[in-house]
PDB file of C-alpha atoms in Angstrom:
ATOM      1  CA  UNK A   4     -46.733 104.345  25.040  1.00 84.00           C
ATOM      2  CA  UNK A   5     -50.347 104.212  23.709  1.00 93.00           C
ATOM      3  CA  UNK A   6     -50.744 100.529  23.254  1.00 97.00           C
ATOM      4  CA  UNK A   7     -53.802  99.367  21.679  1.00 97.00           C
ATOM      5  CA  UNK A   8     -55.413  95.958  20.271  1.00 97.00           C
ATOM      6  CA  UNK A   9     -57.707  94.955  17.488  1.00 97.00           C
ATOM      7  CA  UNK A  10     -58.502  92.435  14.981  1.00 97.00           C
ATOM      8  CA  UNK A  11     -56.415  92.304  12.011  1.00 97.00           C
ATOM      9  CA  UNK A  12     -57.541  93.588   8.531  1.00 96.00           C
ATOM     10  CA  UNK A  13     -56.697  92.759   4.874  1.00 96.00           C
ATOM     11  CA  UNK A  14     -55.032  95.958   4.902  1.00 95.00           C
ATOM     12  CA  UNK A  15     -52.519  95.439   7.657  1.00 96.00           C
ATOM     13  CA  UNK A  16     -51.212  92.437   5.485  1.00 96.00           C
ATOM     14  CA  UNK A  17     -48.120  94.406   4.154  1.00 96.00           C
ATOM     15  CA  UNK A  18     -47.203  95.911   7.472  1.00 96.00           C
ATOM     16  CA  UNK A  19     -47.484  92.494   9.364  1.00 97.00           C
ATOM     17  CA  UNK A  20     -45.536  90.959   6.764  1.00 97.00           C
ATOM     18  CA  UNK A  21     -42.741  93.796   6.987  1.00 96.00           C
ATOM     19  CA  UNK A  22     -42.829  92.729  10.868  1.00 97.00           C
ATOM     20  CA  UNK A  23     -42.493  89.201  10.355  1.00 97.00           C
ATOM     21  CA  UNK A  24     -39.417  89.605   7.719  1.00 97.00           C
ATOM     22  CA  UNK A  25     -37.391  92.229  10.011  1.00 96.00           C
ATOM     23  CA  UNK A  26     -38.308  89.624  12.868  1.00 97.00           C
ATOM     24  CA  UNK A  27     -36.948  86.275  11.165  1.00 97.00           C
ATOM     25  CA  UNK A  28     -33.940  85.653  13.052  1.00 97.00           C
ATOM     26  CA  UNK A  29     -36.150  86.759  16.556  1.00 96.00           C
ATOM     27  CA  UNK A  30     -39.185  84.413  15.736  1.00 96.00           C
ATOM     28  CA  UNK A  31     -37.629  81.194  13.851  1.00 95.00           C
ATOM     29  CA  UNK A  32     -35.878  79.341  16.775  1.00 94.00           C
ATOM     30  CA  UNK A  33     -39.682  79.361  18.343  1.00 95.00           C
ATOM     31  CA  UNK A  34     -42.077  79.648  15.586  1.00 95.00           C
ATOM     32  CA  UNK A  35     -42.588  79.315  11.784  1.00 94.00           C
ATOM     33  CA  UNK A  36     -41.751  82.545   9.825  1.00 96.00           C
ATOM     34  CA  UNK A  37     -44.557  83.295   7.686  1.00 96.00           C
ATOM     35  CA  UNK A  38     -44.554  86.321   6.631  1.00 97.00           C
ATOM     36  CA  UNK A  39     -47.520  86.165   4.094  1.00 97.00           C
ATOM     37  CA  UNK A  40     -50.007  84.284   6.401  1.00 96.00           C
ATOM     38  CA  UNK A  41     -52.359  86.758   7.571  1.00 97.00           C
ATOM     39  CA  UNK A  42     -54.647  86.524   4.815  1.00 96.00           C
ATOM     40  CA  UNK A  43     -54.853  82.843   5.615  1.00 96.00           C
ATOM     41  CA  UNK A  44     -55.213  83.402   9.257  1.00 97.00           C
ATOM     42  CA  UNK A  45     -57.852  85.954   8.296  1.00 98.00           C
ATOM     43  CA  UNK A  46     -60.059  83.425   6.338  1.00 97.00           C
ATOM     44  CA  UNK A  47     -59.837  80.957   9.501  1.00 97.00           C
ATOM     45  CA  UNK A  48     -61.414  83.835  12.245  1.00 98.00           C
ATOM     46  CA  UNK A  49     -64.370  82.631  13.683  1.00 96.00           C
ATOM     47  CA  UNK A  50     -65.927  80.920  16.739  1.00 95.00           C
ATOM     48  CA  UNK A  51     -62.840  78.822  17.873  1.00 97.00           C
ATOM     49  CA  UNK A  52     -60.036  81.268  16.907  1.00 98.00           C
ATOM     50  CA  UNK A  53     -59.536  85.071  17.531  1.00 98.00           C
ATOM     51  CA  UNK A  54     -56.850  86.900  16.565  1.00 98.00           C
ATOM     52  CA  UNK A  55     -55.869  90.475  17.887  1.00 98.00           C
ATOM     53  CA  UNK A  56     -52.821  92.848  16.751  1.00 98.00           C
ATOM     54  CA  UNK A  57     -51.045  94.593  19.170  1.00 98.00           C
ATOM     55  CA  UNK A  58     -50.337  98.070  18.246  1.00 97.00           C
ATOM     56  CA  UNK A  59     -47.994 101.261  19.381  1.00 96.00           C
ATOM     57  CA  UNK A  60     -50.498 103.918  18.737  1.00 90.00           C
ATOM     58  CA  UNK A  61     -47.686 106.545  17.889  1.00 83.00           C
ATOM     59  CA  UNK A  62     -46.020 104.358  15.466  1.00 70.00           C
ATOM     60  CA  UNK A  63     -49.105 103.282  13.931  1.00 55.00           C
ATOM     61  CA  UNK A  64     -50.306 106.953  13.887  1.00 50.00           C
ATOM     62  CA  UNK A  65     -46.975 107.833  11.828  1.00 50.00           C
ATOM     63  CA  UNK A  66     -47.446 104.654   9.730  1.00 56.00           C
ATOM     64  CA  UNK A  67     -50.795 105.721   8.531  1.00 52.00           C
ATOM     65  CA  UNK A  68     -49.395 109.306   7.264  1.00 41.00           C
ATOM     66  CA  UNK A  69     -46.283 107.730   5.265  1.00 42.00           C
ATOM     67  CA  UNK A  70     -43.369 107.582   7.530  1.00 39.00           C
ATOM     68  CA  UNK A  71     -41.795 104.301   8.060  1.00 40.00           C
ATOM     69  CA  UNK A  72     -42.659 101.831  10.808  1.00 42.00           C
ATOM     70  CA  UNK A  73     -46.095 100.282  10.799  1.00 60.00           C
ATOM     71  CA  UNK A  74     -46.608 100.016  14.837  1.00 92.00           C
ATOM     72  CA  UNK A  75     -47.444  96.358  14.992  1.00 97.00           C
ATOM     73  CA  UNK A  76     -45.553  95.133  18.093  1.00 97.00           C
ATOM     74  CA  UNK A  77     -47.069  92.087  17.881  1.00 97.00           C
ATOM     75  CA  UNK A  78     -49.965  89.603  17.415  1.00 98.00           C
ATOM     76  CA  UNK A  79     -52.065  87.191  19.739  1.00 98.00           C
ATOM     77  CA  UNK A  80     -54.189  84.496  18.357  1.00 98.00           C
ATOM     78  CA  UNK A  81     -56.578  83.084  20.925  1.00 98.00           C
ATOM     79  CA  UNK A  82     -57.073  79.492  19.702  1.00 98.00           C
ATOM     80  CA  UNK A  83     -59.032  76.435  20.808  1.00 98.00           C
ATOM     81  CA  UNK A  84     -61.808  78.624  22.196  1.00 98.00           C
ATOM     82  CA  UNK A  85     -64.443  76.515  23.922  1.00 97.00           C
ATOM     83  CA  UNK A  86     -67.355  77.717  25.418  1.00 96.00           C
ATOM     84  CA  UNK A  87     -69.943  75.644  27.328  1.00 95.00           C
ATOM     85  CA  UNK A  88     -69.225  74.738  30.607  1.00 95.00           C
ATOM     86  CA  UNK A  89     -65.348  74.562  29.725  1.00 96.00           C
ATOM     87  CA  UNK A  90     -65.183  78.099  28.744  1.00 97.00           C
ATOM     88  CA  UNK A  91     -61.382  77.762  27.815  1.00 98.00           C
ATOM     89  CA  UNK A  92     -58.585  78.978  24.959  1.00 98.00           C
ATOM     90  CA  UNK A  93     -55.117  78.833  24.306  1.00 98.00           C
ATOM     91  CA  UNK A  94     -53.009  82.171  23.970  1.00 98.00           C
ATOM     92  CA  UNK A  95     -49.980  82.100  21.263  1.00 97.00           C
ATOM     93  CA  UNK A  96     -48.331  85.312  20.555  1.00 97.00           C
ATOM     94  CA  UNK A  97     -45.122  86.670  18.595  1.00 97.00           C
ATOM     95  CA  UNK A  98     -43.452  89.947  19.602  1.00 97.00           C
ATOM     96  CA  UNK A  99     -41.966  92.109  16.290  1.00 97.00           C
ATOM     97  CA  UNK A 100     -38.365  93.882  16.245  1.00 96.00           C
ATOM     98  CA  UNK A 101     -37.823  96.606  17.315  1.00 95.00           C
ATOM     99  CA  UNK A 102     -40.370  96.407  20.033  1.00 96.00           C
ATOM    100  CA  UNK A 103     -39.639  93.353  21.671  1.00 94.00           C
ATOM    101  CA  UNK A 104     -38.231  93.672  25.431  1.00 93.00           C
ATOM    102  CA  UNK A 105     -39.704  97.348  25.471  1.00 95.00           C
ATOM    103  CA  UNK A 106     -42.798  96.317  27.771  1.00 96.00           C
ATOM    104  CA  UNK A 107     -45.347  97.117  25.236  1.00 97.00           C
ATOM    105  CA  UNK A 108     -45.858  93.518  24.466  1.00 97.00           C
ATOM    106  CA  UNK A 109     -46.862  93.098  27.957  1.00 97.00           C
ATOM    107  CA  UNK A 110     -49.187  95.924  28.019  1.00 97.00           C
ATOM    108  CA  UNK A 111     -50.916  94.617  24.671  1.00 98.00           C
ATOM    109  CA  UNK A 112     -51.110  91.287  25.952  1.00 98.00           C
ATOM    110  CA  UNK A 113     -52.796  92.416  29.435  1.00 97.00           C
ATOM    111  CA  UNK A 114     -55.482  94.208  26.847  1.00 98.00           C
ATOM    112  CA  UNK A 115     -55.827  90.556  25.048  1.00 98.00           C
ATOM    113  CA  UNK A 116     -56.434  89.067  28.387  1.00 98.00           C
ATOM    114  CA  UNK A 117     -58.653  91.457  29.422  1.00 97.00           C
ATOM    115  CA  UNK A 118     -60.878  91.054  26.255  1.00 98.00           C
ATOM    116  CA  UNK A 119     -60.766  87.034  26.609  1.00 98.00           C
ATOM    117  CA  UNK A 120     -62.265  87.640  30.386  1.00 98.00           C
ATOM    118  CA  UNK A 121     -64.578  90.138  29.422  1.00 97.00           C
ATOM    119  CA  UNK A 122     -68.291  89.007  29.491  1.00 95.00           C
ATOM    120  CA  UNK A 123     -70.094  89.069  25.912  1.00 94.00           C
ATOM    121  CA  UNK A 124     -70.922  90.693  23.255  1.00 92.00           C
ATOM    122  CA  UNK A 125     -67.494  93.138  23.844  1.00 92.00           C
ATOM    123  CA  UNK A 126     -65.465  90.484  25.144  1.00 96.00           C
ATOM    124  CA  UNK A 127     -64.811  86.373  24.674  1.00 97.00           C
ATOM    125  CA  UNK A 128     -66.668  85.337  28.018  1.00 97.00           C
ATOM    126  CA  UNK A 129     -63.579  82.670  28.684  1.00 98.00           C
ATOM    127  CA  UNK A 130     -63.187  81.340  32.212  1.00 98.00           C
ATOM    128  CA  UNK A 131     -59.637  79.988  31.738  1.00 98.00           C
ATOM    129  CA  UNK A 132     -56.678  80.703  29.336  1.00 98.00           C
ATOM    130  CA  UNK A 133     -53.397  78.918  28.948  1.00 98.00           C
ATOM    131  CA  UNK A 134     -50.220  79.644  27.351  1.00 98.00           C
ATOM    132  CA  UNK A 135     -47.883  76.639  26.448  1.00 98.00           C
ATOM    133  CA  UNK A 136     -44.115  77.519  26.247  1.00 98.00           C
ATOM    134  CA  UNK A 137     -41.314  75.766  24.675  1.00 98.00           C
ATOM    135  CA  UNK A 138     -38.605  75.387  27.779  1.00 97.00           C
ATOM    136  CA  UNK A 139     -35.871  77.274  26.444  1.00 97.00           C
ATOM    137  CA  UNK A 140     -38.002  80.154  25.202  1.00 97.00           C
ATOM    138  CA  UNK A 141     -36.843  82.386  28.372  1.00 96.00           C
ATOM    139  CA  UNK A 142     -38.659  85.774  27.165  1.00 95.00           C
ATOM    140  CA  UNK A 143     -41.700  83.748  26.787  1.00 97.00           C
ATOM    141  CA  UNK A 144     -41.604  81.732  29.980  1.00 97.00           C
ATOM    142  CA  UNK A 145     -40.771  85.026  31.516  1.00 97.00           C
ATOM    143  CA  UNK A 146     -44.106  86.811  30.161  1.00 97.00           C
ATOM    144  CA  UNK A 147     -46.453  84.130  30.931  1.00 97.00           C
ATOM    145  CA  UNK A 148     -44.900  84.554  34.713  1.00 97.00           C
ATOM    146  CA  UNK A 149     -45.208  88.571  34.320  1.00 96.00           C
ATOM    147  CA  UNK A 150     -49.155  88.342  33.137  1.00 97.00           C
ATOM    148  CA  UNK A 151     -49.605  85.784  36.391  1.00 97.00           C
ATOM    149  CA  UNK A 152     -50.078  82.875  34.748  1.00 98.00           C
ATOM    150  CA  UNK A 153     -49.466  79.626  37.075  1.00 97.00           C
ATOM    151  CA  UNK A 154     -47.024  76.975  35.944  1.00 98.00           C
ATOM    152  CA  UNK A 155     -49.262  73.694  35.652  1.00 97.00           C
ATOM    153  CA  UNK A 156     -47.020  71.033  33.862  1.00 97.00           C
ATOM    154  CA  UNK A 157     -44.932  69.730  31.013  1.00 98.00           C
ATOM    155  CA  UNK A 158     -46.239  68.609  27.751  1.00 97.00           C
ATOM    156  CA  UNK A 159     -43.549  66.795  26.011  1.00 98.00           C
ATOM    157  CA  UNK A 160     -43.546  66.634  21.991  1.00 97.00           C
ATOM    158  CA  UNK A 161     -46.754  68.525  21.973  1.00 97.00           C
ATOM    159  CA  UNK A 162     -46.693  70.981  18.905  1.00 95.00           C
ATOM    160  CA  UNK A 163     -45.084  70.341  15.636  1.00 96.00           C
ATOM    161  CA  UNK A 164     -43.164  73.362  14.848  1.00 95.00           C
ATOM    162  CA  UNK A 165     -40.611  74.226  12.563  1.00 93.00           C
ATOM    163  CA  UNK A 166     -40.016  70.575  11.306  1.00 95.00           C
ATOM    164  CA  UNK A 167     -40.097  68.830  14.751  1.00 96.00           C
ATOM    165  CA  UNK A 168     -42.173  68.066  17.982  1.00 98.00           C
ATOM    166  CA  UNK A 169     -41.476  70.355  20.362  1.00 97.00           C
ATOM    167  CA  UNK A 170     -42.141  69.811  24.219  1.00 98.00           C
ATOM    168  CA  UNK A 171     -44.060  72.715  26.042  1.00 98.00           C
ATOM    169  CA  UNK A 172     -44.381  73.946  29.812  1.00 98.00           C
ATOM    170  CA  UNK A 173     -47.988  74.645  30.437  1.00 98.00           C
ATOM    171  CA  UNK A 174     -49.315  77.697  32.237  1.00 98.00           C
ATOM    172  CA  UNK A 175     -53.103  78.764  33.237  1.00 98.00           C
ATOM    173  CA  UNK A 176     -55.084  81.443  34.551  1.00 98.00           C
ATOM    174  CA  UNK A 177     -58.660  81.774  35.531  1.00 98.00           C
ATOM    175  CA  UNK A 178     -60.806  85.253  35.285  1.00 97.00           C
ATOM    176  CA  UNK A 179     -61.046  85.070  39.319  1.00 96.00           C
ATOM    177  CA  UNK A 180     -57.754  85.013  39.373  1.00 96.00           C
ATOM    178  CA  UNK A 181     -56.847  87.862  36.521  1.00 96.00           C
ATOM    179  CA  UNK A 182     -59.285  89.701  38.588  1.00 86.00           C
ATOM    180  CA  UNK A 183     -57.744  89.469  41.715  1.00 85.00           C
ATOM    181  CA  UNK A 184     -54.567  90.650  40.338  1.00 76.00           C
ATOM    182  CA  UNK A 185     -55.497  93.890  38.837  1.00 72.00           C
ATOM    183  CA  UNK A 186     -55.845  97.367  40.811  1.00 62.00           C
TER     184      UNK A 186
END
């Protein structure tokens, strides 16, 4: 598996739309299904929000040569970025079919966390990351733990998703914890 991350481009809109549509049933219990959201997400990029596509390089190359696929394993938003003394942000992510459960998303999110903790200008220069997961989203709970995030607490009615306020389990990780856990 060759997994990479990069910032999305407007040219990714069609492949992103296809990935979201084929994953709608997989996403719907936890997040809005918004196949046409990429252009608006691109307009919102800036100091407080950075988005990364997680790509399967082999599939991405096949798609570029005209084969079916697209190679988009998932997307990760690094949101609510605050620098200064806080240097904190929140990760939110979606994995897309057929890649969910194959280990590709874990590899991609490791690359995103590396980028978040790396010094500027190549990285985001953050010190702390949070992940908030709905209590019954077993796959995302396992992802947070697999990445080394520690459980910090429970936030009732934290986010408004799909017409309802949703409870979330809160996880966090610091740059020191991440560095100590890496080979």
